[in-house]
Tab-separated table of C-alpha atoms and ligand atoms in Angstrom:
chain	number	residue	atom	x	y	z
A	17	MET	CA	6.643	13.774	-6.282
A	18	LYS	CA	4.192	12.897	-8.647
A	19	ILE	CA	5.280	11.273	-12.020
A	20	GLY	CA	2.386	11.348	-14.549
A	21	ASN	CA	0.016	9.685	-12.647
A	22	LYS	CA	-1.726	10.500	-9.054
A	23	ASN	CA	-0.214	10.278	-5.874
A	24	LEU	CA	-1.664	7.318	-3.873
A	25	ILE	CA	-2.665	8.046	-0.151
A	26	ALA	CA	-3.379	4.450	1.192
A	27	GLY	CA	-4.706	3.885	4.939
A	28	ASN	CA	-4.172	0.488	6.179
A	29	TRP	CA	-6.275	-0.009	9.270
A	30	LYS	CA	-4.978	-3.435	10.172
A	31	MET	CA	-7.035	-5.083	12.918
A	32	ASN	CA	-8.774	-2.083	13.826
A	33	GLY	CA	-12.437	-0.619	13.163
A	34	LEU	CA	-16.014	-1.591	14.053
A	35	LYS	CA	-19.483	-0.414	12.910
A	36	LYS	CA	-19.419	2.562	14.885
A	37	ASP	CA	-16.188	3.858	12.811
A	38	LEU	CA	-18.702	4.466	10.093
A	39	SER	CA	-18.652	8.208	11.056
A	40	PHE	CA	-14.961	8.377	9.726
A	41	LEU	CA	-15.946	7.346	6.455
A	42	HIS	CA	-19.267	9.877	6.240
A	43	ASN	CA	-16.577	12.448	7.204
A	44	LEU	CA	-14.277	11.438	4.695
A	45	LEU	CA	-16.546	11.305	1.852
A	46	LEU	CA	-17.687	14.787	2.359
A	47	PHE	CA	-14.124	16.218	2.827
A	48	ILE	CA	-13.111	14.526	-0.476
A	49	LYS	CA	-16.338	15.576	-2.383
A	50	ASN	CA	-15.441	19.212	-1.168
A	51	LYS	CA	-11.665	19.035	-2.182
A	52	LYS	CA	-11.992	17.766	-5.815
A	53	LEU	CA	-8.655	15.723	-5.671
A	54	LYS	CA	-7.065	16.055	-8.998
A	55	SER	CA	-3.526	14.929	-8.104
A	56	THR	CA	-4.148	12.339	-5.465
A	57	GLU	CA	-6.102	9.051	-4.971
A	58	VAL	CA	-7.416	7.969	-1.384
A	59	LEU	CA	-7.724	4.617	-0.600
A	60	ILE	CA	-8.923	2.903	2.734
A	61	CYS	CA	-8.221	-0.848	3.664
A	62	PRO	CA	-10.353	-1.404	6.545
A	63	PRO	CA	-10.702	-4.951	8.123
A	64	PHE	CA	-12.598	-7.463	5.866
A	65	THR	CA	-15.660	-7.207	8.352
A	66	LEU	CA	-16.410	-3.577	7.261
A	67	ILE	CA	-15.402	-3.985	3.447
A	68	ASP	CA	-18.915	-4.387	2.265
A	69	THR	CA	-20.392	-1.471	4.299
A	70	PHE	CA	-17.468	0.827	3.090
A	71	SER	CA	-17.668	-0.157	-0.472
A	72	ASN	CA	-21.194	0.370	-0.766
A	73	LEU	CA	-21.089	3.817	0.802
A	74	SER	CA	-18.434	4.810	-1.398
A	75	LYS	CA	-19.606	3.546	-4.688
A	76	ASN	CA	-19.816	6.415	-7.299
A	77	THR	CA	-17.086	8.606	-5.046
A	78	PRO	CA	-13.521	9.016	-5.923
A	79	LEU	CA	-12.765	7.130	-2.526
A	80	LYS	CA	-11.430	3.515	-3.381
A	81	ILE	CA	-11.679	0.655	-0.858
A	82	GLY	CA	-8.978	-1.884	-0.531
A	83	ALA	CA	-8.185	-5.206	1.269
A	84	GLN	CA	-5.197	-6.124	3.615
A	85	ASP	CA	-4.531	-9.307	2.091
A	86	CYS	CA	-6.236	-12.553	0.045
A	87	HIS	CA	-5.668	-15.953	-0.289
A	88	PHE	CA	-3.556	-17.468	-2.950
A	89	GLU	CA	-6.020	-19.685	-4.513
A	90	GLU	CA	-9.323	-18.800	-6.591
A	91	SER	CA	-11.641	-20.829	-4.208
A	92	GLY	CA	-11.648	-23.978	-2.251
A	93	ALA	CA	-11.350	-25.736	0.876
A	94	TYR	CA	-9.415	-22.998	2.836
A	95	THR	CA	-11.468	-22.437	5.881
A	96	GLY	CA	-11.243	-19.300	7.171
A	97	GLU	CA	-9.946	-17.548	4.135
A	98	ILE	CA	-11.006	-14.871	1.694
A	99	SER	CA	-10.382	-14.906	-2.017
A	100	ALA	CA	-9.580	-11.988	-4.381
A	101	ASN	CA	-12.696	-12.816	-6.393
A	102	MET	CA	-14.796	-12.534	-3.341
A	103	LEU	CA	-12.984	-8.987	-2.779
A	104	LYS	CA	-13.722	-8.269	-6.358
A	105	ASN	CA	-17.437	-9.086	-5.831
A	106	LEU	CA	-17.606	-6.530	-2.881
A	107	GLY	CA	-16.276	-3.748	-5.112
A	108	VAL	CA	-12.816	-3.616	-3.750
A	109	SER	CA	-10.128	-1.968	-6.186
A	110	TYR	CA	-6.840	-2.786	-4.224
A	111	VAL	CA	-5.136	-5.294	-2.017
A	112	ILE	CA	-1.991	-4.949	-0.143
A	113	LEU	CA	0.049	-7.968	-0.276
A	114	GLY	CA	3.179	-9.016	1.904
A	115	HIS	CA	2.785	-6.642	4.472
A	116	SER	CA	5.656	-7.170	7.108
A	117	GLU	CA	3.112	-7.853	9.251
A	118	ARG	CA	2.010	-11.091	7.594
A	119	ARG	CA	5.575	-11.855	6.480
A	120	GLY	CA	6.487	-11.766	10.160
A	121	TYR	CA	3.524	-13.293	12.113
A	122	TYR	CA	2.120	-15.539	9.260
A	123	LYS	CA	5.466	-16.565	7.852
A	124	GLU	CA	4.630	-15.264	4.369
A	125	ASN	CA	7.309	-15.257	1.848
A	126	ASN	CA	7.945	-13.980	-1.382
A	127	HIS	CA	7.017	-17.205	-3.287
A	128	LEU	CA	3.577	-16.915	-1.533
A	129	ILE	CA	3.121	-13.398	-2.133
A	130	ASN	CA	3.833	-13.930	-5.638
A	131	SER	CA	1.096	-16.267	-6.084
A	132	LYS	CA	-1.255	-13.921	-4.254
A	133	ILE	CA	-0.160	-11.217	-6.785
A	134	LYS	CA	-1.036	-13.336	-9.599
A	135	ILE	CA	-4.534	-14.427	-8.418
A	136	ALA	CA	-5.286	-10.930	-7.430
A	137	GLN	CA	-4.371	-9.363	-10.805
A	138	LYS	CA	-6.365	-12.192	-12.303
A	139	SER	CA	-9.384	-11.238	-10.337
A	140	GLY	CA	-9.194	-7.857	-11.558
A	141	LEU	CA	-7.728	-6.199	-8.400
A	142	LYS	CA	-4.805	-3.627	-8.283
A	143	THR	CA	-1.847	-5.007	-5.922
A	144	ILE	CA	0.089	-2.987	-3.704
A	145	LEU	CA	3.282	-5.098	-2.774
A	146	CYS	CA	4.872	-4.299	0.341
A	147	ILE	CA	8.763	-4.750	0.680
A	148	GLY	CA	11.448	-3.483	3.229
A	149	GLU	CA	14.234	-4.586	5.560
A	150	THR	CA	14.496	-5.310	8.962
A	151	LEU	CA	16.456	-3.240	11.626
A	152	SER	CA	19.174	-6.076	11.579
A	153	GLU	CA	19.420	-6.169	7.796
A	154	ARG	CA	19.771	-2.343	7.610
A	155	LYS	CA	22.554	-2.829	10.198
A	156	LYS	CA	24.184	-5.081	8.216
A	157	ASN	CA	23.926	-2.835	5.284
A	158	SER	CA	21.707	-5.421	3.335
A	159	THR	CA	18.794	-3.388	2.679
A	160	LEU	CA	19.275	-2.981	-0.971
A	161	ARG	CA	20.020	-6.899	-1.530
A	162	VAL	CA	16.888	-7.896	0.682
A	163	ILE	CA	14.767	-5.301	-1.065
A	164	GLY	CA	16.074	-6.689	-4.675
A	165	ARG	CA	15.265	-10.133	-3.678
A	166	GLN	CA	11.923	-9.487	-2.530
A	167	ILE	CA	11.167	-7.589	-5.696
A	168	LYS	CA	12.543	-10.004	-7.926
A	169	ASP	CA	10.993	-13.030	-6.346
A	170	SER	CA	7.486	-11.557	-5.524
A	171	LEU	CA	7.205	-10.218	-9.064
A	172	LYS	CA	8.339	-13.574	-10.975
A	173	GLY	CA	6.464	-14.478	-13.829
A	174	ASN	CA	3.386	-13.118	-15.553
A	175	ILE	CA	2.851	-10.021	-13.379
A	176	ASP	CA	0.683	-6.917	-14.953
A	177	PRO	CA	2.660	-3.543	-14.301
A	178	MET	CA	-0.431	-1.741	-14.692
A	179	ASN	CA	-1.946	-3.303	-11.634
A	180	LEU	CA	0.897	-2.897	-9.399
A	181	GLU	CA	2.253	-0.653	-6.817
A	182	ILE	CA	5.093	-0.995	-4.650
A	183	ALA	CA	5.062	0.124	-1.090
A	184	TYR	CA	8.737	0.574	0.569
A	185	GLU	CA	8.203	-0.054	4.375
A	186	PRO	CA	11.296	-0.342	6.742
A	187	VAL	CA	10.160	-2.796	8.985
A	188	TRP	CA	11.682	-0.947	11.841
A	189	ALA	CA	9.834	2.300	10.897
A	190	ILE	CA	6.416	0.518	11.160
A	191	GLY	CA	4.339	2.051	14.190
A	192	THR	CA	7.608	3.123	15.934
A	193	GLY	CA	7.675	6.859	15.176
A	194	ARG	CA	11.155	6.289	13.509
A	195	ILE	CA	11.903	6.993	9.919
A	196	PRO	CA	14.781	6.741	7.623
A	197	SER	CA	16.511	9.785	6.415
A	198	ALA	CA	15.608	11.500	3.259
A	199	GLU	CA	18.625	10.420	1.749
A	200	ASP	CA	17.989	6.908	2.509
A	201	ILE	CA	14.334	6.836	1.097
A	202	PHE	CA	15.879	8.398	-1.839
A	203	LEU	CA	18.315	5.743	-2.277
A	204	VAL	CA	15.919	3.093	-1.842
A	205	HIS	CA	13.146	4.374	-4.171
A	206	ALA	CA	15.921	5.087	-6.659
A	207	PHE	CA	16.692	1.659	-6.357
A	208	ILE	CA	13.384	0.238	-6.695
A	209	LYS	CA	12.395	2.228	-9.642
A	210	ASP	CA	15.595	1.155	-11.403
A	211	LYS	CA	14.583	-2.350	-11.034
A	212	LEU	CA	11.178	-1.808	-12.262
A	213	ASP	CA	12.438	0.017	-15.223
A	214	SER	CA	14.642	-3.012	-15.846
A	215	PHE	CA	11.328	-5.519	-15.823
A	216	TYR	CA	8.953	-3.557	-17.330
A	217	GLY	CA	10.499	-0.986	-19.540
A	218	LYS	CA	8.205	2.180	-20.383
A	219	LYS	CA	5.246	0.345	-18.470
A	220	ALA	CA	7.167	0.947	-15.338
A	221	LYS	CA	6.206	4.645	-15.162
A	222	ASN	CA	2.569	3.579	-14.212
A	223	ILE	CA	3.864	1.727	-10.857
A	224	ARG	CA	3.698	3.939	-7.934
A	225	ILE	CA	6.454	3.761	-5.356
A	226	LEU	CA	4.796	4.535	-1.956
A	227	TYR	CA	6.767	5.204	1.408
A	228	GLY	CA	5.038	3.501	4.496
A	229	GLY	CA	6.469	3.444	8.116
A	230	SER	CA	5.434	6.160	10.586
A	231	VAL	CA	4.265	8.680	8.255
A	232	ASN	CA	2.396	11.573	9.942
A	233	SER	CA	1.004	14.925	9.392
A	234	LYS	CA	4.481	16.434	10.406
A	235	ASN	CA	6.539	14.449	8.233
A	236	ILE	CA	4.494	13.686	5.203
A	237	SER	CA	5.478	17.052	3.475
A	238	SER	CA	9.389	16.304	3.580
A	239	ILE	CA	8.749	12.767	2.735
A	240	PHE	CA	6.710	13.821	-0.302
A	241	GLY	CA	9.567	16.292	-1.420
A	242	ILE	CA	11.759	13.302	-2.203
A	243	ASP	CA	12.210	11.895	-5.768
A	244	ASN	CA	10.338	8.822	-6.662
A	245	VAL	CA	8.186	8.787	-3.859
A	246	THR	CA	4.451	8.759	-5.225
A	247	GLY	CA	2.447	8.092	-2.506
A	248	ALA	CA	2.185	6.895	1.061
A	249	LEU	CA	1.060	3.620	2.934
A	250	ILE	CA	-0.144	4.994	6.363
A	251	GLY	CA	-1.021	2.626	9.392
A	252	GLY	CA	-1.725	4.755	12.845
A	253	GLY	CA	-2.165	7.888	11.035
A	254	SER	CA	-4.936	6.510	9.064
A	255	LEU	CA	-7.331	5.892	11.953
A	256	LYS	CA	-8.083	9.327	13.046
A	257	ILE	CA	-10.184	11.222	10.716
A	258	SER	CA	-8.092	14.559	11.561
A	259	GLU	CA	-4.860	13.247	11.006
A	260	PHE	CA	-5.855	11.542	7.806
A	261	LYS	CA	-7.596	14.443	6.483
A	262	SER	CA	-4.441	16.676	7.011
A	263	LEU	CA	-2.224	13.838	5.290
A	264	VAL	CA	-4.470	13.835	2.072
A	265	THR	CA	-4.468	17.557	2.028
A	266	GLN	CA	-0.682	17.744	2.456
A	267	SER	CA	-0.297	15.314	-0.344
A	268	ILE	CA	-2.447	17.357	-2.820
A	269	LYS	CA	0.205	19.932	-3.469
A	270	TYR	CA	2.817	17.442	-4.737
B	524	PEP	C1	1.880	-0.072	7.959
B	524	PEP	O1	1.396	-0.738	8.826
B	524	PEP	O2	1.868	-0.144	6.685
B	524	PEP	C2	2.536	1.258	8.501
B	524	PEP	C3	2.865	2.142	7.476
B	524	PEP	O3	2.140	1.524	9.859
B	524	PEP	P1	2.411	2.966	10.424
B	524	PEP	O4	1.986	4.171	9.744
B	524	PEP	O5	1.535	2.648	11.786
B	524	PEP	O6	3.727	2.881	10.803
């Protein structure tokens, strides 16, 4: 359900996408132009290699382009890395930080993610902080404790709530076709909202709380019907244009 600001539909392409996939972008831009999206903001986060092209083609359109990660320093001797400034320089609006695949494969912790959020915001990027419990944490009834710690530690210090979104992504739901019950999503999103209210007061209402994990065109309506779900972060479902257009279309109703 929407609370004042637009829903956010964000596609995370992960390590997928080649130059030949530009047809996806042309198709999406045409679709967005015809839809006149008043209640929904659409974001695509392609791999670094496609950002410049996607960003140029989307200039002066409502489509936003984002990145899937950035480095925690502004510049320097970090071979192979990409800074938030470099992304801003390419016209990127958003950066996803703390995705569970980065936490898992590259051992990113809340402290590192906190540094990345700060540098990204300093560079003028909006930040999407991903949080979520593993299956074993859920089985131990630790979901809220884990999420509470991720929020507290990742948002330590001077964070701008006006440039912050949260994506609740249960790790066990990513790419598996499994999603939590509506009641579980409701409980976690309410918990996140309470935390944000206590950190940021009135400014917390600007922070959208996205759900992510196996969202598809069959389940998005019921997910968007849950209180405090103000967007979706979509992996697999953002790679096929027909599926992604269906997700955007269905999100407009809420
Ligand atoms: C993700 O990786 O952020 C994600 C939500 O993936 P999927 O939609 O494929 O579960």
